[in-house]
PDB file of C-alpha atoms in Angstrom:
ATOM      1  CA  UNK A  30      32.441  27.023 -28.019  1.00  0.00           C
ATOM      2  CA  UNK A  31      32.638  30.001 -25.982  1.00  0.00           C
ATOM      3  CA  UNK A  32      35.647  29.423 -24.404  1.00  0.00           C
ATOM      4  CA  UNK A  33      38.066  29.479 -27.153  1.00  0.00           C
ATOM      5  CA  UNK A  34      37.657  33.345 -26.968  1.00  0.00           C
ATOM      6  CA  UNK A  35      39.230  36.202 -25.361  1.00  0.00           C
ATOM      7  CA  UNK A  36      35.793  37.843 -25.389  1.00  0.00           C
ATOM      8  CA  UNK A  37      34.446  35.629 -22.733  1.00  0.00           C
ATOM      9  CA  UNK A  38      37.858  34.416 -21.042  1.00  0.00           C
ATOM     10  CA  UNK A  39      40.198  37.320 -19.765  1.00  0.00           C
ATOM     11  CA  UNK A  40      38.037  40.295 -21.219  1.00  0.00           C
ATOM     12  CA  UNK A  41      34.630  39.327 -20.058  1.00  0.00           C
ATOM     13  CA  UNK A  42      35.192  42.206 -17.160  1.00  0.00           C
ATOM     14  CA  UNK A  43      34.741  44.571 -20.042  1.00  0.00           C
ATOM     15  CA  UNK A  44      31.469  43.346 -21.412  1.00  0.00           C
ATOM     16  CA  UNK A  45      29.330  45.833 -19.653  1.00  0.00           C
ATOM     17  CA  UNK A  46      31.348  48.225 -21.360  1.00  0.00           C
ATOM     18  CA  UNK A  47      31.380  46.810 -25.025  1.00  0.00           C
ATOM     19  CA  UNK A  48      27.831  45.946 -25.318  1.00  0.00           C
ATOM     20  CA  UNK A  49      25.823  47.691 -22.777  1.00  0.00           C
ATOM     21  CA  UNK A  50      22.643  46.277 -20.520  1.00  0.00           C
ATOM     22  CA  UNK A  51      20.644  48.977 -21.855  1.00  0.00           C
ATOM     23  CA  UNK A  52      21.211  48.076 -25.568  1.00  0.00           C
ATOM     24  CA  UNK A  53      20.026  45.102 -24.730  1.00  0.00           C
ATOM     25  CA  UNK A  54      15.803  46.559 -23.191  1.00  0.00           C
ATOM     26  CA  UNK A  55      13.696  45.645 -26.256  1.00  0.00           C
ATOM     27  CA  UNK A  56      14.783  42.658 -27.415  1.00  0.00           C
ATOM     28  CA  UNK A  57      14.325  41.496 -24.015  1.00  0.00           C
ATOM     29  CA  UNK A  58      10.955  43.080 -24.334  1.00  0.00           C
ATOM     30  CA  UNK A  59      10.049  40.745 -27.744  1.00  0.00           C
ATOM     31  CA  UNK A  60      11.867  37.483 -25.892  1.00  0.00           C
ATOM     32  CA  UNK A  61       8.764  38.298 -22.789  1.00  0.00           C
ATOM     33  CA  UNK A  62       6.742  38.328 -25.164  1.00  0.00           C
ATOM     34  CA  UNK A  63       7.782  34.849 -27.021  1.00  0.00           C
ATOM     35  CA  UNK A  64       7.755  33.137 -23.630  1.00  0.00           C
ATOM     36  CA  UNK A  65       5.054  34.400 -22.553  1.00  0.00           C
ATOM     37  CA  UNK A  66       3.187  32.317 -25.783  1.00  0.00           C
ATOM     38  CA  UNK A  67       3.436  29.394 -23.834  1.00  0.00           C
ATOM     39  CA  UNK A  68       0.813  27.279 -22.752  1.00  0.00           C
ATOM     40  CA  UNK A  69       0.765  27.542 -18.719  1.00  0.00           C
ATOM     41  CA  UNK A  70       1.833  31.233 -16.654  1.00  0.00           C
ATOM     42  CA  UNK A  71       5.524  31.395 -17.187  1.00  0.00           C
ATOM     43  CA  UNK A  72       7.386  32.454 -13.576  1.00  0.00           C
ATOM     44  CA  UNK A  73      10.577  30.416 -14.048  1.00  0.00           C
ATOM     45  CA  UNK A  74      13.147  30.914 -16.754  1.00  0.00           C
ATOM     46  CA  UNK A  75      15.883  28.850 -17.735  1.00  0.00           C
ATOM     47  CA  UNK A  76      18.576  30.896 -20.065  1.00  0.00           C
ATOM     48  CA  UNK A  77      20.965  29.011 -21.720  1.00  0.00           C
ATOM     49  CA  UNK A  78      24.487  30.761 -22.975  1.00  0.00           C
ATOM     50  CA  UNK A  79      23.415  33.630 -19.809  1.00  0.00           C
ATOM     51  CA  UNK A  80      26.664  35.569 -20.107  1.00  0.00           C
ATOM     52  CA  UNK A  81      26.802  38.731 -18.895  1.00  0.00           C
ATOM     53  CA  UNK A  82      23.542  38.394 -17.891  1.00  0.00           C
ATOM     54  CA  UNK A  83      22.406  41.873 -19.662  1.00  0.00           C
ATOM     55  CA  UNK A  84      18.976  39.915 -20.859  1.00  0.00           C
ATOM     56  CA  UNK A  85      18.526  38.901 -17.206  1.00  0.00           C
ATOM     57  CA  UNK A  86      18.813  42.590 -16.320  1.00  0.00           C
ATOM     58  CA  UNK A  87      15.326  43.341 -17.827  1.00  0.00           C
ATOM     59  CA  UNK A  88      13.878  39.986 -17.942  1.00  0.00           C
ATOM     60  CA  UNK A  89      14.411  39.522 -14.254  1.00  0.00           C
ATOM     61  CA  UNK A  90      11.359  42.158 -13.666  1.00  0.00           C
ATOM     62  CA  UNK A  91       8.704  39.738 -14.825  1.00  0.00           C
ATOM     63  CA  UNK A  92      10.349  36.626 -14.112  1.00  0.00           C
ATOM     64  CA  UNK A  93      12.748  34.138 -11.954  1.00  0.00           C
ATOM     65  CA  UNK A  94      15.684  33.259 -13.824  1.00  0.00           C
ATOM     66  CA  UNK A  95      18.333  30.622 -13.792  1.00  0.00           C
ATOM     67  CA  UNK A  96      21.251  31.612 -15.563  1.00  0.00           C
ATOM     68  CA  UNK A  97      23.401  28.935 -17.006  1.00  0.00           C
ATOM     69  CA  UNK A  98      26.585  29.908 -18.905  1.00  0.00           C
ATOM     70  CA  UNK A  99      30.220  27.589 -19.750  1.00  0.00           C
ATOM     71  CA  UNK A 100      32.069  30.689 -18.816  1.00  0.00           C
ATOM     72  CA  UNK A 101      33.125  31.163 -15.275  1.00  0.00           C
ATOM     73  CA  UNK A 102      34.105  35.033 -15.980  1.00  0.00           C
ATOM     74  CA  UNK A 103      30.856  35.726 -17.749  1.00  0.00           C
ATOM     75  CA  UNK A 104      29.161  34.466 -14.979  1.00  0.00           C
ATOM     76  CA  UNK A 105      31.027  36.674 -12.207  1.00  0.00           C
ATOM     77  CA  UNK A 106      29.907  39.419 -14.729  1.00  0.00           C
ATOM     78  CA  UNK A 107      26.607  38.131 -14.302  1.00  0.00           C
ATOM     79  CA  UNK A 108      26.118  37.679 -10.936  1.00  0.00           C
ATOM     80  CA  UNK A 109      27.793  41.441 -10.458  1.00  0.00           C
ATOM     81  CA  UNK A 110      24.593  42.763 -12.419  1.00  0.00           C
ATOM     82  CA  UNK A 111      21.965  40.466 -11.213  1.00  0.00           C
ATOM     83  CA  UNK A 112      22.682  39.296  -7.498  1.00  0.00           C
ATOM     84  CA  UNK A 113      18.854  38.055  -6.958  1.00  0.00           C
ATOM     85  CA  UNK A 114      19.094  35.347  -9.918  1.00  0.00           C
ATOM     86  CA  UNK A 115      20.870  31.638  -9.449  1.00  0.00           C
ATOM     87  CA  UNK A 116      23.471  31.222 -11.488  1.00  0.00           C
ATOM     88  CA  UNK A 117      24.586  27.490 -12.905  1.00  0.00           C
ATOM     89  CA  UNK A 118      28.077  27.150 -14.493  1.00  0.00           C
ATOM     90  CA  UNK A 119      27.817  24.505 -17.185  1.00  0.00           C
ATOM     91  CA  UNK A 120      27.674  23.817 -21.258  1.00  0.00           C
ATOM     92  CA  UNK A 121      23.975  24.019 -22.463  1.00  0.00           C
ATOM     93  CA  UNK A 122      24.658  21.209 -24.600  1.00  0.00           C
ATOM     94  CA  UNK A 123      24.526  18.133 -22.070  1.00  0.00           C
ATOM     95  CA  UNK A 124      23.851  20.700 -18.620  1.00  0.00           C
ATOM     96  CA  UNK A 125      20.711  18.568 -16.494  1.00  0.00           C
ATOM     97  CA  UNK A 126      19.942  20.413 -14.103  1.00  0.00           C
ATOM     98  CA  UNK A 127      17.002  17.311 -12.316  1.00  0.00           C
ATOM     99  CA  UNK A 128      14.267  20.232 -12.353  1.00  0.00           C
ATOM    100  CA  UNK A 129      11.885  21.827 -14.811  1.00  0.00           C
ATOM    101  CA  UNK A 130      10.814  25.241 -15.673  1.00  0.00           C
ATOM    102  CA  UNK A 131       7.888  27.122 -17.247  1.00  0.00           C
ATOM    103  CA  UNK A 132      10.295  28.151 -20.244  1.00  0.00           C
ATOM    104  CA  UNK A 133      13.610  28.219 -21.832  1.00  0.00           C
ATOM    105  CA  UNK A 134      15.489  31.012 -23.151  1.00  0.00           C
ATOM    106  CA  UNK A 135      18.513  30.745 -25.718  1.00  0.00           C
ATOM    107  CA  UNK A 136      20.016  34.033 -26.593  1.00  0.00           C
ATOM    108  CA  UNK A 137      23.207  34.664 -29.630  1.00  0.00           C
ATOM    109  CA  UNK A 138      25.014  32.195 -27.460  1.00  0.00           C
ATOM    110  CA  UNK A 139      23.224  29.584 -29.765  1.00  0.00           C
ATOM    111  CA  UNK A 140      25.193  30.943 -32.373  1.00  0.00           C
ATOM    112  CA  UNK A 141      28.484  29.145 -30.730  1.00  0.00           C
ATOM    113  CA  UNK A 142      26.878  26.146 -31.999  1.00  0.00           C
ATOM    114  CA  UNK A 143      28.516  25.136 -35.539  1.00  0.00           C
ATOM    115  CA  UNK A 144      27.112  21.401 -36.093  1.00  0.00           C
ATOM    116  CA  UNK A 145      23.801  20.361 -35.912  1.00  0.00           C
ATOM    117  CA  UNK A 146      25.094  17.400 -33.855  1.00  0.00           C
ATOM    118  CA  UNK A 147      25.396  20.101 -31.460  1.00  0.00           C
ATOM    119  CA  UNK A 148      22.284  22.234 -31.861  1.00  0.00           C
ATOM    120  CA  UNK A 149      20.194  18.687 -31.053  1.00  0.00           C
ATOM    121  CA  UNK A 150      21.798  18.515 -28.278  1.00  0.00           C
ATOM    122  CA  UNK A 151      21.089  21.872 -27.071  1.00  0.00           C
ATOM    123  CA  UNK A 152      17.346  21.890 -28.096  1.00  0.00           C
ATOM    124  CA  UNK A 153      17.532  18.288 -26.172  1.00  0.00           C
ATOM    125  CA  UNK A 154      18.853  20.120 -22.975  1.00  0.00           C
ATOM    126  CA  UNK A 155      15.609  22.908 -23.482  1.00  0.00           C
ATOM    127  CA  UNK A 156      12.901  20.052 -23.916  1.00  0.00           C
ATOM    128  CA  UNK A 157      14.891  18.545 -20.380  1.00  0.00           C
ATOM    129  CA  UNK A 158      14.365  21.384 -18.522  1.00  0.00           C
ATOM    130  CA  UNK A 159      10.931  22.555 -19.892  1.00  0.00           C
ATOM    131  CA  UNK A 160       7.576  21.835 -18.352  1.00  0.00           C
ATOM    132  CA  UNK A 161       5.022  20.395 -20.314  1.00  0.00           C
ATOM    133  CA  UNK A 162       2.972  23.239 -21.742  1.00  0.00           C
ATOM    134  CA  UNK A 163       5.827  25.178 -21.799  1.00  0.00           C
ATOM    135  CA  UNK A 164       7.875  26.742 -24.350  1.00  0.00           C
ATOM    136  CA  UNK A 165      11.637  27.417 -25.895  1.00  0.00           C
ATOM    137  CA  UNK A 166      12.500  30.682 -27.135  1.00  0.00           C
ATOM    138  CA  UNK A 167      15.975  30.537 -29.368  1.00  0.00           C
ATOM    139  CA  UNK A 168      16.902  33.799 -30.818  1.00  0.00           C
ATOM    140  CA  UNK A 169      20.005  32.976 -33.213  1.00  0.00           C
ATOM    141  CA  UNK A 170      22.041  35.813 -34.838  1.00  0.00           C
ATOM    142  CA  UNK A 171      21.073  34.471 -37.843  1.00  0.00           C
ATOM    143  CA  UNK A 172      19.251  32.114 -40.259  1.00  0.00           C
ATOM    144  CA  UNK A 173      19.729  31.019 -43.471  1.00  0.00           C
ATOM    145  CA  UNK A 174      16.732  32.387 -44.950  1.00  0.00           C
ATOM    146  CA  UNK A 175      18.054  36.149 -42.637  1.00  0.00           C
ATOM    147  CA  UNK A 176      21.650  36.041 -43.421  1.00  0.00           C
ATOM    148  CA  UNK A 177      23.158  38.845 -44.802  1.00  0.00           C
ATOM    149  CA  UNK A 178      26.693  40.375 -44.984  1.00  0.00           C
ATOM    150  CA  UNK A 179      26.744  42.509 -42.639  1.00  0.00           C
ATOM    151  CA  UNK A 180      29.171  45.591 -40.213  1.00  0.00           C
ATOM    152  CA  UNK A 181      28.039  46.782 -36.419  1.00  0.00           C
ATOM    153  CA  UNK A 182      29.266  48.714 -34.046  1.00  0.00           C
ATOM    154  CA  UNK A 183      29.190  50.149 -30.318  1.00  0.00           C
ATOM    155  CA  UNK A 184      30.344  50.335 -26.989  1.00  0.00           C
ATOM    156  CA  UNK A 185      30.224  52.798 -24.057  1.00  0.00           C
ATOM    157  CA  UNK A 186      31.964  54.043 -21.323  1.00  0.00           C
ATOM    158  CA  UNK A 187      32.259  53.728 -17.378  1.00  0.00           C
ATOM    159  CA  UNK A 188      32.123  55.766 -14.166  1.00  0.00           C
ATOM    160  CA  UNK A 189      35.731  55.668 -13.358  1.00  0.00           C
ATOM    161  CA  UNK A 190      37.154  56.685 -16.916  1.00  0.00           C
ATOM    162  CA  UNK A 191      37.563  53.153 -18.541  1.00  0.00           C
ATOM    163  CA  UNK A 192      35.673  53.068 -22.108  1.00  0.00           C
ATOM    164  CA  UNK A 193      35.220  49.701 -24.825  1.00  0.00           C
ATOM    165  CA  UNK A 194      34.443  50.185 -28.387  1.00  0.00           C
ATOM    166  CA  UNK A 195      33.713  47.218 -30.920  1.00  0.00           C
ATOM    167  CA  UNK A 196      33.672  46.872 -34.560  1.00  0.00           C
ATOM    168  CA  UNK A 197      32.473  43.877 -35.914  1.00  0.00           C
ATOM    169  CA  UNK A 198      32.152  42.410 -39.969  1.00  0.00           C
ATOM    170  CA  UNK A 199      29.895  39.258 -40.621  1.00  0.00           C
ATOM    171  CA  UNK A 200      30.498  37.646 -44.016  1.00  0.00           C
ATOM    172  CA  UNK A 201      30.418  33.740 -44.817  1.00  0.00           C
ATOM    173  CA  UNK A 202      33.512  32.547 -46.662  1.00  0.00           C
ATOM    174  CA  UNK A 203      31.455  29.607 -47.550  1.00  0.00           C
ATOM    175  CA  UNK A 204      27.846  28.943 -48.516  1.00  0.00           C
ATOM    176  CA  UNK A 205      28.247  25.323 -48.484  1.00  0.00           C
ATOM    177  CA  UNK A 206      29.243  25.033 -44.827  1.00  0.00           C
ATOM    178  CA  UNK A 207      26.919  25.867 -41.579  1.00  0.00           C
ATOM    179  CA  UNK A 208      28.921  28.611 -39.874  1.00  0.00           C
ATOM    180  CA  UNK A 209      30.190  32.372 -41.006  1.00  0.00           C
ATOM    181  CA  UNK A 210      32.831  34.282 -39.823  1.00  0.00           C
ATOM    182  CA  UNK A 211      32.790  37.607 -37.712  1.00  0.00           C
ATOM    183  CA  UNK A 212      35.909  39.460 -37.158  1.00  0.00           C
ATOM    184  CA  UNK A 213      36.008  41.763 -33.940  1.00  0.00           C
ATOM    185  CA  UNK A 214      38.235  44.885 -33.108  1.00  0.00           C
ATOM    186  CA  UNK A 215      37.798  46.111 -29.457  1.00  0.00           C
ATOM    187  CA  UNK A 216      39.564  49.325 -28.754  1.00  0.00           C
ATOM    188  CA  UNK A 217      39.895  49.253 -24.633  1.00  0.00           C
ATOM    189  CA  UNK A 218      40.551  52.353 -22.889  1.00  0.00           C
ATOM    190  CA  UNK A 219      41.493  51.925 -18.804  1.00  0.00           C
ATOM    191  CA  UNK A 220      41.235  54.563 -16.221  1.00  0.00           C
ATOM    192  CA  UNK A 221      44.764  56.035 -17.166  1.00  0.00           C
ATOM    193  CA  UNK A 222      43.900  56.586 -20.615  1.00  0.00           C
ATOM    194  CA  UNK A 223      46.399  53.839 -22.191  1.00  0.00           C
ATOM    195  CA  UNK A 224      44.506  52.089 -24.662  1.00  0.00           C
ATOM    196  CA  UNK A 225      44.875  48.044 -26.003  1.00  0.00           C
ATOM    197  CA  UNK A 226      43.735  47.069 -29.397  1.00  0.00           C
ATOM    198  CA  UNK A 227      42.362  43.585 -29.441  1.00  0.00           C
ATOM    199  CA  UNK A 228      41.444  41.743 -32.640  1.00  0.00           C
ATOM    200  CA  UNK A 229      39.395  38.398 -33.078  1.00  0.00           C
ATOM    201  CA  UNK A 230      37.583  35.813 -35.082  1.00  0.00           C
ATOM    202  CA  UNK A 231      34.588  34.078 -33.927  1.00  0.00           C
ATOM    203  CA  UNK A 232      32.802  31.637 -35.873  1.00  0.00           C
ATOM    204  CA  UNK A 233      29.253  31.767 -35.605  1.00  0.00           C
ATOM    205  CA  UNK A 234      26.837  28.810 -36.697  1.00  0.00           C
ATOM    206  CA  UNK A 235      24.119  29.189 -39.537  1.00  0.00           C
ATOM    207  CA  UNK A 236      21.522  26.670 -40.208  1.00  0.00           C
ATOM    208  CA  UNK A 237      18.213  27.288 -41.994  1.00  0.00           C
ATOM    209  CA  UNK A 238      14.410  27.357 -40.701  1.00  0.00           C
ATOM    210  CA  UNK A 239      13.859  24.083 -41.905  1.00  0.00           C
ATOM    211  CA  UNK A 240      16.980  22.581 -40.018  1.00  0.00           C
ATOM    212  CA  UNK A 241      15.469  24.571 -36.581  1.00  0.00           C
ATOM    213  CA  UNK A 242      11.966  22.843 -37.968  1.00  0.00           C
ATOM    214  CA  UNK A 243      13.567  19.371 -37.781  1.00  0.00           C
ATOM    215  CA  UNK A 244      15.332  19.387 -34.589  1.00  0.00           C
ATOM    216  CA  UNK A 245      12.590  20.718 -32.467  1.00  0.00           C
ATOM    217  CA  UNK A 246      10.255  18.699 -33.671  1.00  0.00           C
ATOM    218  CA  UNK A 247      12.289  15.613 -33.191  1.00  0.00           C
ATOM    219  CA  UNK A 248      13.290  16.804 -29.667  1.00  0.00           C
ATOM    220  CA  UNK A 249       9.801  16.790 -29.093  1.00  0.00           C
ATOM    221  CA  UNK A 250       8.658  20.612 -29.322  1.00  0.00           C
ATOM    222  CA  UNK A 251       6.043  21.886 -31.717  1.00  0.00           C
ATOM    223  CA  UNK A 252       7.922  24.403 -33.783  1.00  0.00           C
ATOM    224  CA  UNK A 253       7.215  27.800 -34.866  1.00  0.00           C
ATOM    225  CA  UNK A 254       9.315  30.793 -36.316  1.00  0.00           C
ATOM    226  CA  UNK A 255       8.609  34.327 -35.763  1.00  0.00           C
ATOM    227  CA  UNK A 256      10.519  36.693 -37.759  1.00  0.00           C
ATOM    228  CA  UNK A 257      11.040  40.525 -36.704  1.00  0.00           C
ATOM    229  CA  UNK A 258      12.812  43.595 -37.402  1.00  0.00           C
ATOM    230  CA  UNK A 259      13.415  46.185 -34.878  1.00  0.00           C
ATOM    231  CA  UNK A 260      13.318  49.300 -37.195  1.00  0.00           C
ATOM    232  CA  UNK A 261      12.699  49.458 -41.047  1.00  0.00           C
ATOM    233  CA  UNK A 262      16.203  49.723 -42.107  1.00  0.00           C
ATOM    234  CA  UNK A 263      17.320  46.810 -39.761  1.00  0.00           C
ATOM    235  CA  UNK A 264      17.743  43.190 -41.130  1.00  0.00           C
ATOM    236  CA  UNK A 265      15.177  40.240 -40.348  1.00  0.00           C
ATOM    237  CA  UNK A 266      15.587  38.217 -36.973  1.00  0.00           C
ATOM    238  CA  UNK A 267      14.098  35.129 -36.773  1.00  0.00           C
ATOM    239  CA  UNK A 268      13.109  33.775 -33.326  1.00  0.00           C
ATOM    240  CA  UNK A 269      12.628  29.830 -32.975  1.00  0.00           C
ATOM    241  CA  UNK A 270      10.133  28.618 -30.569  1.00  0.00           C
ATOM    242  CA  UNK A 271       9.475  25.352 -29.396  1.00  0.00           C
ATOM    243  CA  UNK A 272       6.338  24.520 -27.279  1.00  0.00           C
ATOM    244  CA  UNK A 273       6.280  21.127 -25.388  1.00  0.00           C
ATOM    245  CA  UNK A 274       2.585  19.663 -25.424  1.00  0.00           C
ATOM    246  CA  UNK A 275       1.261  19.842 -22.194  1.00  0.00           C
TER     247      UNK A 275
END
């Protein structure tokens, strides 16, 4: 899990810098609009895998979030950016929190996930927490039926000279397992101008629509798949929803 990286240990201070809150306004924008499909008037979210909490930064203007996240430093992040919101430390895979909410949210932290062992347990923790008529909303990196090799790239820099940039290359060394591999290369520059190079490699999990179908369904959701693409050139998304019957 999450942990096991440097990305969320000693360099989560830098996350605001390597993948901006901004980057993050319209897929918040599509996630509203997910949770928003559920059955009952959705006012309190529960996001799994929070992290830095850049979702929470736009989703907090429509609703009231508990953040949940395994990572202590992502969380200090978090609560740095979004004061107003609880935050929860704990793993989304057995967290019980003894309270429901109208919906669930699951960003890429879902992607941490490399068994399915695991992922039922997750989607188990999101039925827990979720009121009846409400819904799940898990937004994986990637599918089966989506995955494609692929490069990115970004960053951005601060107020008081320190800068982050990121490359990052997706490829799966092996079709018959249900994880790829992304190698990362963060060039950090601090306020003096010395710079540190940091390589790593995360694995991420991959499972297809119909292994999403199965586990929500035998969680107890009603599934449903909605697949997007934020410009023409961009790859397919798919986003997993789960609504629990009322």
């Amino acid at each position: 899990m999450t942990e096991d990286y440097r990305f969320y240990g000693d360099l989560a201070e830098w996350w605001p810098l390597i993948s901006p809150p901004d980057d993050y306004a319209d897929e918040a924008a599509v996630v509203a609009s997910a949770l928003d499909s559920a059955d009952l008037p959705v006012r309190e979210v529960l996001e799994l895998g929070s992290g830095g909490g850049h979702n929470a930064v736009h989703l907090k203007r429509r609703f009231t979030l508990t953040l949940a996240d395994l990572s202590p430093r992502m969380l200090a992040v978090s609560r740095a950016l979004n004061p107003e919101c609880e935050h929860v430390e704990g793993d989304m895979r057995d967290l019980r929190l003894g309270r429901a909410f109208d919906a669930v949210f699951v960003h890429d932290a879902v992607g941490y996930l490399l068994t399915e062992r695991d992922l039922a347990a997750t989607i188990a923790t999101a039925f827990a927490h979720c009121r009846p008529g409400g819904a799940a909303v898990f937004v994986p990196d990637h599918t089966t039926e989506t995955f494609a090799e692929r490069t990115e790239h970004g960053g951005g820099d601060g107020d008081d000279g320190r800068g982050a940039r990121f490359l990052g290359w997706t490829w799966d060394p092996d079709p018959d397992d249900t994880w790829v591999r992304t190698e990362y290369v963060l060039l950090l520059r601090e306020k003096d101008g010395s710079t540190e190079t940091v390589h790593e490699t995360h694995r991420i999990g991959l499972f297809g629509r119909d292994v999403w179908h199965r586990l929500l369904a035998a969680a107890g959701f009603e599934p449903m798949v909605l697949t997007r693409r934020d410009g023409p050139d961009d790859a397919p998304r798919d986003l997993l929803i789960g609504h629990r019957p009322g």
